[in-house]
Amino acid sequence: MVARRGAFLGAAGLALATRLPGVALAQAQTAAPTLPYRPHTVTSPDGVVLSVQEWGNPQGPAILFIHGSWQSHLSWARQVSDPALAQRYRMVTFDLRGHGDSSKPEGDAFYKPAKPWADDVAAVIATLGLQRPVLAGWSYGGRVMGDYLTVHGNAAVGGIHFVDATTSAADPAAFFGPGVRFLGAGTAADQATRIRGTIDFLRACFERQPTDAEFQDMLAMNMLTPRHVRIAMGGRPTNYEAAWRALQVPALVTNGDKDQLITPAMARWTASVVPGARLSIHEGVGHAPFWEDTARFNRELGELMAQVAARRG
């Protein structure tokens, strides 16, 4: 889920650094990288500091990407680095509370209620001045979108993209696949068991597996989410149906037909309760269509953005 791997300094910078003496060499080696994004920090009402990144055209219509459990903003690397999307859209990513470079406080009060997650999304929208963004939520990101809509309503949202998203737990046997069994091991007290559970969980996220180098990056990203956060995120209610039925904005429901975590049955249910939602099932794809079937995913995201623009007139 990372665009590419590499050191902070480019090849020319490293060559120069090796010729610098003493403290100058140390300074060169620790120089801040040139970032491909515009970094922001956003503070939620309960004091949690979120790491936020802005990509693409700052004047374009906004997309706010919301990643899934144990992941980070790097999940969306193949979207924010797409030249066609970057030319047209203002794309914003962030690390969920407890994930990536965002704050990781301890205590159920930071993770169990809907309001903290909802307020995080509201804070990012307000702080960056996003004008009716399209929310794109993957996996657990579906729950975060549900939290936001339940607490704050949909007046500030231009559209919704459900990406293999958790939207209901009404029928666990039908809605969740065999890969969810690895979540338990991923919260184990024993570190070795927790690492193995995370590896198994990550493998279950893909039908079309990433390369070894990509997988190493993904595993490192997942291990940034500590055990106390993983545990606190579990067992939250999913009472979102009223919020889904109240949506009056363009909506796209995307799911891989080989998803081992969120089944196509969940996606079909979501499309049935969201007014006017379009359902897109990616054949031969697992839990990460944005990574496994990038060209189609990005094209359909662009089509959703065009639908939102047409509705605005």
mmCIF file of C-alpha atoms in Angstrom:
data_model
loop_
_atom_site.group_PDB
_atom_site.id
_atom_site.type_symbol
_atom_site.label_atom_id
_atom_site.label_comp_id
_atom_site.label_asym_id
_atom_site.label_seq_id
_atom_site.Cartn_x
_atom_site.Cartn_y
_atom_site.Cartn_z
ATOM 1 C CA MET A 1 0.000 0.000 0.000
ATOM 2 C CA VAL A 2 2.993 2.227 -0.546
ATOM 3 C CA ALA A 3 3.787 3.884 -3.869
ATOM 4 C CA ARG A 4 7.454 3.022 -3.722
ATOM 5 C CA ARG A 5 10.204 2.425 -1.218
ATOM 6 C CA GLY A 6 13.294 4.644 -0.917
ATOM 7 C CA ALA A 7 15.545 6.707 1.294
ATOM 8 C CA PHE A 8 14.839 10.288 2.308
ATOM 9 C CA LEU A 9 17.685 11.650 0.179
ATOM 10 C CA GLY A 10 17.871 11.051 -3.542
ATOM 11 C CA ALA A 11 20.910 9.490 -5.198
ATOM 12 C CA ALA A 12 22.536 12.858 -5.872
ATOM 13 C CA GLY A 13 21.939 13.970 -2.299
ATOM 14 C CA LEU A 14 23.472 10.801 -0.917
ATOM 15 C CA ALA A 15 26.536 11.176 -3.139
ATOM 16 C CA LEU A 16 27.041 14.720 -1.906
ATOM 17 C CA ALA A 17 26.483 13.718 1.723
ATOM 18 C CA THR A 18 29.272 11.141 1.593
ATOM 19 C CA ARG A 19 31.764 13.903 0.746
ATOM 20 C CA LEU A 20 30.776 16.207 3.615
ATOM 21 C CA PRO A 21 32.833 16.123 6.820
ATOM 22 C CA GLY A 22 31.711 15.694 10.428
ATOM 23 C CA VAL A 23 28.589 17.502 11.499
ATOM 24 C CA ALA A 24 27.720 18.504 7.962
ATOM 25 C CA LEU A 25 27.443 14.821 7.049
ATOM 26 C CA ALA A 26 25.155 14.181 10.016
ATOM 27 C CA GLN A 27 23.004 17.147 9.043
ATOM 28 C CA ALA A 28 22.773 15.948 5.456
ATOM 29 C CA GLN A 29 21.752 12.469 6.555
ATOM 30 C CA THR A 30 18.959 13.816 8.777
ATOM 31 C CA ALA A 31 17.728 16.524 6.400
ATOM 32 C CA ALA A 32 13.973 16.676 6.052
ATOM 33 C CA PRO A 33 12.724 14.907 2.931
ATOM 34 C CA THR A 34 10.954 16.630 0.094
ATOM 35 C CA LEU A 35 7.438 15.350 0.642
ATOM 36 C CA PRO A 36 5.089 14.442 -2.208
ATOM 37 C CA TYR A 37 2.213 15.884 -0.176
ATOM 38 C CA ARG A 38 1.337 18.954 1.869
ATOM 39 C CA PRO A 39 1.415 17.863 5.525
ATOM 40 C CA HIS A 40 -1.082 19.060 8.121
ATOM 41 C CA THR A 41 -1.825 18.328 11.750
ATOM 42 C CA VAL A 42 -5.440 18.457 12.868
ATOM 43 C CA THR A 43 -6.492 18.342 16.507
ATOM 44 C CA SER A 44 -9.782 16.634 17.305
ATOM 45 C CA PRO A 45 -12.018 18.030 20.079
ATOM 46 C CA ASP A 46 -10.753 15.425 22.573
ATOM 47 C CA GLY A 47 -7.127 16.439 21.973
ATOM 48 C CA VAL A 48 -6.101 13.623 19.624
ATOM 49 C CA VAL A 49 -3.677 14.937 17.011
ATOM 50 C CA LEU A 50 -4.212 13.552 13.521
ATOM 51 C CA SER A 51 -1.536 13.295 10.847
ATOM 52 C CA VAL A 52 -3.108 14.607 7.620
ATOM 53 C CA GLN A 53 -1.785 14.749 4.074
ATOM 54 C CA GLU A 54 -3.028 16.767 1.091
ATOM 55 C CA TRP A 55 -2.316 15.713 -2.496
ATOM 56 C CA GLY A 56 -3.165 16.766 -6.014
ATOM 57 C CA ASN A 57 -4.883 19.923 -7.214
ATOM 58 C CA PRO A 58 -5.544 22.274 -4.262
ATOM 59 C CA GLN A 59 -8.294 23.999 -6.282
ATOM 60 C CA GLY A 60 -10.068 20.814 -7.311
ATOM 61 C CA PRO A 61 -13.121 19.069 -5.852
ATOM 62 C CA ALA A 62 -12.174 17.271 -2.643
ATOM 63 C CA ILE A 63 -11.937 13.569 -1.857
ATOM 64 C CA LEU A 64 -11.352 12.524 1.756
ATOM 65 C CA PHE A 65 -9.948 8.984 1.967
ATOM 66 C CA ILE A 66 -10.494 6.965 5.164
ATOM 67 C CA HIS A 67 -8.422 3.801 5.565
ATOM 68 C CA GLY A 68 -9.195 0.580 7.415
ATOM 69 C CA SER A 69 -8.156 -1.213 10.598
ATOM 70 C CA TRP A 70 -4.429 -1.183 11.408
ATOM 71 C CA GLN A 71 -3.568 0.573 8.117
ATOM 72 C CA SER A 72 -2.526 4.172 7.398
ATOM 73 C CA HIS A 73 -2.877 6.868 4.764
ATOM 74 C CA LEU A 74 -0.330 4.907 2.700
ATOM 75 C CA SER A 75 -3.144 2.526 1.776
ATOM 76 C CA TRP A 76 -4.245 5.079 -0.821
ATOM 77 C CA ALA A 77 -0.853 5.470 -2.532
ATOM 78 C CA ARG A 78 -2.152 4.261 -5.899
ATOM 79 C CA GLN A 79 -4.905 6.862 -5.859
ATOM 80 C CA VAL A 80 -3.011 9.939 -4.697
ATOM 81 C CA SER A 81 -0.142 9.186 -7.118
ATOM 82 C CA ASP A 82 -2.439 8.740 -10.120
ATOM 83 C CA PRO A 83 -1.664 11.671 -12.483
ATOM 84 C CA ALA A 84 -5.226 11.826 -13.797
ATOM 85 C CA LEU A 85 -6.741 12.045 -10.310
ATOM 86 C CA ALA A 86 -4.014 14.371 -9.021
ATOM 87 C CA GLN A 87 -4.559 16.808 -11.893
ATOM 88 C CA ARG A 88 -8.263 17.170 -11.210
ATOM 89 C CA TYR A 89 -8.898 16.565 -7.514
ATOM 90 C CA ARG A 90 -7.834 17.765 -4.101
ATOM 91 C CA MET A 91 -7.167 14.495 -2.318
ATOM 92 C CA VAL A 92 -6.824 14.332 1.456
ATOM 93 C CA THR A 93 -5.684 11.347 3.479
ATOM 94 C CA PHE A 94 -5.121 10.956 7.196
ATOM 95 C CA ASP A 95 -4.040 8.372 9.722
ATOM 96 C CA LEU A 96 -6.958 7.329 11.897
ATOM 97 C CA ARG A 97 -6.604 7.904 15.624
ATOM 98 C CA GLY A 98 -4.360 5.189 17.023
ATOM 99 C CA HIS A 99 -2.804 4.535 13.618
ATOM 100 C CA GLY A 100 0.236 5.644 11.631
ATOM 101 C CA ASP A 101 1.615 8.963 12.832
ATOM 102 C CA SER A 102 -1.564 10.070 14.633
ATOM 103 C CA SER A 103 -1.878 10.115 18.432
ATOM 104 C CA LYS A 104 -2.394 6.759 20.148
ATOM 105 C CA PRO A 105 -3.965 7.510 23.546
ATOM 106 C CA GLU A 106 -4.967 4.684 25.861
ATOM 107 C CA GLY A 107 -8.502 4.184 27.137
ATOM 108 C CA ASP A 108 -11.795 3.000 25.689
ATOM 109 C CA ALA A 109 -13.200 6.542 25.773
ATOM 110 C CA PHE A 110 -10.979 7.397 22.797
ATOM 111 C CA TYR A 111 -12.191 4.501 20.626
ATOM 112 C CA LYS A 112 -15.476 2.903 21.714
ATOM 113 C CA PRO A 113 -17.992 5.736 21.166
ATOM 114 C CA ALA A 114 -18.980 6.946 17.714
ATOM 115 C CA LYS A 115 -18.361 10.602 18.518
ATOM 116 C CA PRO A 116 -14.523 10.623 18.586
ATOM 117 C CA TRP A 117 -14.341 9.024 15.128
ATOM 118 C CA ALA A 118 -17.063 11.321 13.835
ATOM 119 C CA ASP A 119 -15.358 14.383 15.252
ATOM 120 C CA ASP A 120 -12.068 13.409 13.619
ATOM 121 C CA VAL A 121 -13.667 13.506 10.173
ATOM 122 C CA ALA A 122 -15.450 16.763 10.980
ATOM 123 C CA ALA A 123 -12.200 18.302 12.232
ATOM 124 C CA VAL A 124 -10.320 17.385 9.046
ATOM 125 C CA ILE A 125 -13.107 18.796 6.870
ATOM 126 C CA ALA A 126 -13.277 22.035 8.873
ATOM 127 C CA THR A 127 -9.550 22.591 9.363
ATOM 128 C CA LEU A 128 -8.691 22.077 5.699
ATOM 129 C CA GLY A 129 -11.794 23.901 4.511
ATOM 130 C CA LEU A 130 -13.032 21.008 2.368
ATOM 131 C CA GLN A 131 -16.169 21.945 0.434
ATOM 132 C CA ARG A 132 -18.621 19.032 0.444
ATOM 133 C CA PRO A 133 -15.968 16.348 -0.094
ATOM 134 C CA VAL A 134 -16.637 12.851 -1.324
ATOM 135 C CA LEU A 135 -15.869 10.432 1.504
ATOM 136 C CA ALA A 136 -14.141 7.215 0.430
ATOM 137 C CA GLY A 137 -14.064 4.710 3.284
ATOM 138 C CA TRP A 138 -12.364 1.325 3.099
ATOM 139 C CA SER A 139 -13.277 -1.551 5.445
ATOM 140 C CA TYR A 140 -13.352 -0.068 8.988
ATOM 141 C CA GLY A 141 -13.497 3.273 7.215
ATOM 142 C CA GLY A 142 -17.130 2.396 6.478
ATOM 143 C CA ARG A 143 -17.777 2.440 10.210
ATOM 144 C CA VAL A 144 -16.015 5.793 10.520
ATOM 145 C CA MET A 145 -18.217 7.222 7.756
ATOM 146 C CA GLY A 146 -21.254 5.819 9.575
ATOM 147 C CA ASP A 147 -20.082 7.445 12.807
ATOM 148 C CA TYR A 148 -19.660 10.792 11.069
ATOM 149 C CA LEU A 149 -23.050 10.722 9.355
ATOM 150 C CA THR A 150 -24.809 9.583 12.528
ATOM 151 C CA VAL A 151 -23.309 12.366 14.645
ATOM 152 C CA HIS A 152 -22.960 15.219 12.140
ATOM 153 C CA GLY A 153 -25.390 14.388 9.337
ATOM 154 C CA ASN A 154 -24.663 14.544 5.607
ATOM 155 C CA ALA A 155 -25.044 18.263 4.883
ATOM 156 C CA ALA A 156 -21.282 18.746 4.488
ATOM 157 C CA VAL A 157 -20.781 15.703 2.230
ATOM 158 C CA GLY A 158 -20.924 15.660 -1.566
ATOM 159 C CA GLY A 159 -20.835 11.902 -2.130
ATOM 160 C CA ILE A 160 -19.944 8.542 -0.579
ATOM 161 C CA HIS A 161 -17.705 5.735 -1.817
ATOM 162 C CA PHE A 162 -18.040 2.500 0.143
ATOM 163 C CA VAL A 163 -14.888 0.441 -0.470
ATOM 164 C CA ASP A 164 -15.297 -3.129 0.809
ATOM 165 C CA ALA A 165 -16.788 -1.263 3.723
ATOM 166 C CA THR A 166 -18.198 -2.482 7.013
ATOM 167 C CA THR A 167 -21.691 -1.011 7.094
ATOM 168 C CA SER A 168 -23.667 -3.497 9.195
ATOM 169 C CA ALA A 169 -23.289 -6.506 11.461
ATOM 170 C CA ALA A 170 -26.912 -7.574 11.138
ATOM 171 C CA ASP A 171 -25.988 -10.869 9.457
ATOM 172 C CA PRO A 172 -22.435 -11.819 10.502
ATOM 173 C CA ALA A 173 -22.506 -15.227 8.828
ATOM 174 C CA ALA A 174 -23.344 -13.685 5.458
ATOM 175 C CA PHE A 175 -21.501 -10.371 5.713
ATOM 176 C CA PHE A 176 -18.086 -11.438 7.036
ATOM 177 C CA GLY A 177 -15.671 -13.881 5.460
ATOM 178 C CA PRO A 178 -13.185 -16.371 6.935
ATOM 179 C CA GLY A 179 -10.349 -13.841 7.071
ATOM 180 C CA VAL A 180 -11.859 -12.080 10.086
ATOM 181 C CA ARG A 181 -10.622 -14.952 12.266
ATOM 182 C CA PHE A 182 -7.116 -13.489 12.100
ATOM 183 C CA LEU A 183 -8.184 -10.318 13.914
ATOM 184 C CA GLY A 184 -8.127 -12.165 17.235
ATOM 185 C CA ALA A 185 -4.520 -13.266 16.881
ATOM 186 C CA GLY A 186 -3.654 -9.721 15.841
ATOM 187 C CA THR A 187 -4.626 -8.516 19.315
ATOM 188 C CA ALA A 188 -2.820 -11.260 21.263
ATOM 189 C CA ALA A 189 -0.741 -10.394 24.317
ATOM 190 C CA ASP A 190 2.127 -12.478 22.956
ATOM 191 C CA GLN A 191 4.083 -10.356 20.509
ATOM 192 C CA ALA A 192 5.064 -13.223 18.207
ATOM 193 C CA THR A 193 1.442 -14.339 17.967
ATOM 194 C CA ARG A 194 0.343 -10.767 17.276
ATOM 195 C CA ILE A 195 2.852 -10.405 14.446
ATOM 196 C CA ARG A 196 1.815 -13.723 12.919
ATOM 197 C CA GLY A 197 -1.845 -12.740 13.194
ATOM 198 C CA THR A 198 -1.107 -9.459 11.435
ATOM 199 C CA ILE A 199 0.713 -11.278 8.635
ATOM 200 C CA ASP A 200 -2.193 -13.691 8.166
ATOM 201 C CA PHE A 201 -4.690 -10.807 8.256
ATOM 202 C CA LEU A 202 -2.733 -8.901 5.600
ATOM 203 C CA ARG A 203 -2.505 -11.926 3.348
ATOM 204 C CA ALA A 204 -6.274 -12.357 3.660
ATOM 205 C CA CYS A 205 -6.747 -8.778 2.438
ATOM 206 C CA PHE A 206 -5.558 -9.699 -1.056
ATOM 207 C CA GLU A 207 -6.587 -12.123 -3.746
ATOM 208 C CA ARG A 208 -3.905 -10.644 -6.005
ATOM 209 C CA GLN A 209 -0.989 -10.627 -3.597
ATOM 210 C CA PRO A 210 1.468 -7.707 -3.340
ATOM 211 C CA THR A 211 5.171 -8.166 -4.023
ATOM 212 C CA ASP A 212 7.451 -9.141 -1.148
ATOM 213 C CA ALA A 213 8.782 -5.572 -0.880
ATOM 214 C CA GLU A 214 5.260 -4.130 -0.853
ATOM 215 C CA PHE A 215 4.143 -6.649 1.742
ATOM 216 C CA GLN A 216 7.059 -5.732 4.023
ATOM 217 C CA ASP A 217 6.005 -2.090 3.886
ATOM 218 C CA MET A 218 2.396 -3.003 4.611
ATOM 219 C CA LEU A 219 3.390 -5.129 7.591
ATOM 220 C CA ALA A 220 5.495 -2.303 9.010
ATOM 221 C CA MET A 221 2.562 0.069 8.528
ATOM 222 C CA ASN A 222 0.174 -2.293 10.324
ATOM 223 C CA MET A 223 2.504 -2.759 13.286
ATOM 224 C CA LEU A 224 2.353 0.996 13.953
ATOM 225 C CA THR A 225 -1.107 0.354 15.427
ATOM 226 C CA PRO A 226 -0.488 -0.825 19.020
ATOM 227 C CA ARG A 227 -2.314 -3.616 20.772
ATOM 228 C CA HIS A 228 -4.372 -1.367 23.061
ATOM 229 C CA VAL A 229 -5.816 0.444 20.048
ATOM 230 C CA ARG A 230 -6.633 -2.786 18.215
ATOM 231 C CA ILE A 231 -8.482 -4.129 21.233
ATOM 232 C CA ALA A 232 -10.411 -0.919 21.883
ATOM 233 C CA MET A 233 -11.601 -0.738 18.266
ATOM 234 C CA GLY A 234 -13.390 -4.083 18.534
ATOM 235 C CA GLY A 235 -16.957 -4.660 19.623
ATOM 236 C CA ARG A 236 -18.345 -1.281 18.631
ATOM 237 C CA PRO A 237 -22.008 -1.150 17.564
ATOM 238 C CA THR A 238 -22.844 -0.691 13.877
ATOM 239 C CA ASN A 239 -26.180 1.077 14.078
ATOM 240 C CA TYR A 240 -25.792 2.906 10.779
ATOM 241 C CA GLU A 241 -28.786 1.839 8.728
ATOM 242 C CA ALA A 242 -30.729 5.044 9.410
ATOM 243 C CA ALA A 243 -27.744 7.115 8.294
ATOM 244 C CA TRP A 244 -27.389 5.103 5.083
ATOM 245 C CA ARG A 245 -31.092 5.399 4.268
ATOM 246 C CA ALA A 246 -30.985 9.166 4.858
ATOM 247 C CA LEU A 247 -28.237 9.737 2.284
ATOM 248 C CA GLN A 248 -29.264 11.976 -0.601
ATOM 249 C CA VAL A 249 -25.925 12.187 -2.397
ATOM 250 C CA PRO A 250 -24.321 10.093 -5.155
ATOM 251 C CA ALA A 251 -22.962 6.831 -3.776
ATOM 252 C CA LEU A 252 -20.771 4.048 -5.147
ATOM 253 C CA VAL A 253 -20.470 0.657 -3.448
ATOM 254 C CA THR A 254 -17.293 -1.222 -4.453
ATOM 255 C CA ASN A 255 -16.373 -4.761 -3.380
ATOM 256 C CA GLY A 256 -14.090 -7.550 -4.510
ATOM 257 C CA ASP A 257 -15.889 -10.804 -5.280
ATOM 258 C CA LYS A 258 -13.046 -12.762 -3.614
ATOM 259 C CA ASP A 259 -12.969 -10.632 -0.455
ATOM 260 C CA GLN A 260 -12.215 -12.861 2.554
ATOM 261 C CA LEU A 261 -13.212 -10.201 5.101
ATOM 262 C CA ILE A 262 -16.202 -8.248 3.800
ATOM 263 C CA THR A 263 -18.319 -10.339 1.459
ATOM 264 C CA PRO A 264 -20.193 -9.102 -1.606
ATOM 265 C CA ALA A 265 -23.369 -9.792 0.389
ATOM 266 C CA MET A 266 -22.487 -6.833 2.626
ATOM 267 C CA ALA A 267 -21.956 -4.641 -0.431
ATOM 268 C CA ARG A 268 -25.270 -5.706 -1.958
ATOM 269 C CA TRP A 269 -27.046 -4.935 1.315
ATOM 270 C CA THR A 270 -25.406 -1.504 1.427
ATOM 271 C CA ALA A 271 -26.435 -0.746 -2.146
ATOM 272 C CA SER A 272 -29.999 -1.817 -1.328
ATOM 273 C CA VAL A 273 -30.406 0.636 1.574
ATOM 274 C CA VAL A 274 -28.530 3.679 0.200
ATOM 275 C CA PRO A 275 -30.863 5.547 -2.159
ATOM 276 C CA GLY A 276 -29.632 5.476 -5.750
ATOM 277 C CA ALA A 277 -26.341 3.736 -4.918
ATOM 278 C CA ARG A 278 -24.401 2.089 -7.735
ATOM 279 C CA LEU A 279 -22.918 -1.354 -7.034
ATOM 280 C CA SER A 280 -19.544 -2.320 -8.543
ATOM 281 C CA ILE A 281 -18.244 -5.856 -7.947
ATOM 282 C CA HIS A 282 -14.612 -6.387 -9.001
ATOM 283 C CA GLU A 283 -14.093 -9.898 -10.343
ATOM 284 C CA GLY A 284 -11.079 -11.870 -9.117
ATOM 285 C CA VAL A 285 -10.296 -9.204 -6.513
ATOM 286 C CA GLY A 286 -10.026 -9.410 -2.743
ATOM 287 C CA HIS A 287 -10.441 -6.858 0.042
ATOM 288 C CA ALA A 288 -8.322 -4.151 -1.613
ATOM 289 C CA PRO A 289 -9.683 -3.275 -5.089
ATOM 290 C CA PHE A 290 -7.956 0.120 -4.978
ATOM 291 C CA TRP A 291 -4.660 -1.801 -4.924
ATOM 292 C CA GLU A 292 -5.505 -4.983 -6.820
ATOM 293 C CA ASP A 293 -7.576 -3.424 -9.624
ATOM 294 C CA THR A 294 -6.306 0.153 -9.542
ATOM 295 C CA ALA A 295 -7.151 1.259 -13.089
ATOM 296 C CA ARG A 296 -10.815 0.314 -12.807
ATOM 297 C CA PHE A 297 -11.085 1.590 -9.241
ATOM 298 C CA ASN A 298 -9.631 4.999 -10.115
ATOM 299 C CA ARG A 299 -11.761 5.280 -13.251
ATOM 300 C CA GLU A 300 -14.939 4.569 -11.296
ATOM 301 C CA LEU A 301 -13.914 6.989 -8.558
ATOM 302 C CA GLY A 302 -13.546 9.638 -11.277
ATOM 303 C CA GLU A 303 -17.000 8.738 -12.578
ATOM 304 C CA LEU A 304 -18.433 9.213 -9.087
ATOM 305 C CA MET A 305 -16.742 12.613 -8.873
ATOM 306 C CA ALA A 306 -18.264 13.564 -12.235
ATOM 307 C CA GLN A 307 -21.683 12.495 -10.969
ATOM 308 C CA VAL A 308 -21.224 14.689 -7.884
ATOM 309 C CA ALA A 309 -20.147 17.642 -10.053
ATOM 310 C CA ALA A 310 -23.159 17.222 -12.346
ATOM 311 C CA ARG A 311 -25.491 17.184 -9.369
ATOM 312 C CA ARG A 312 -23.982 20.434 -8.089
ATOM 313 C CA GLY A 313 -24.598 21.968 -11.494
#
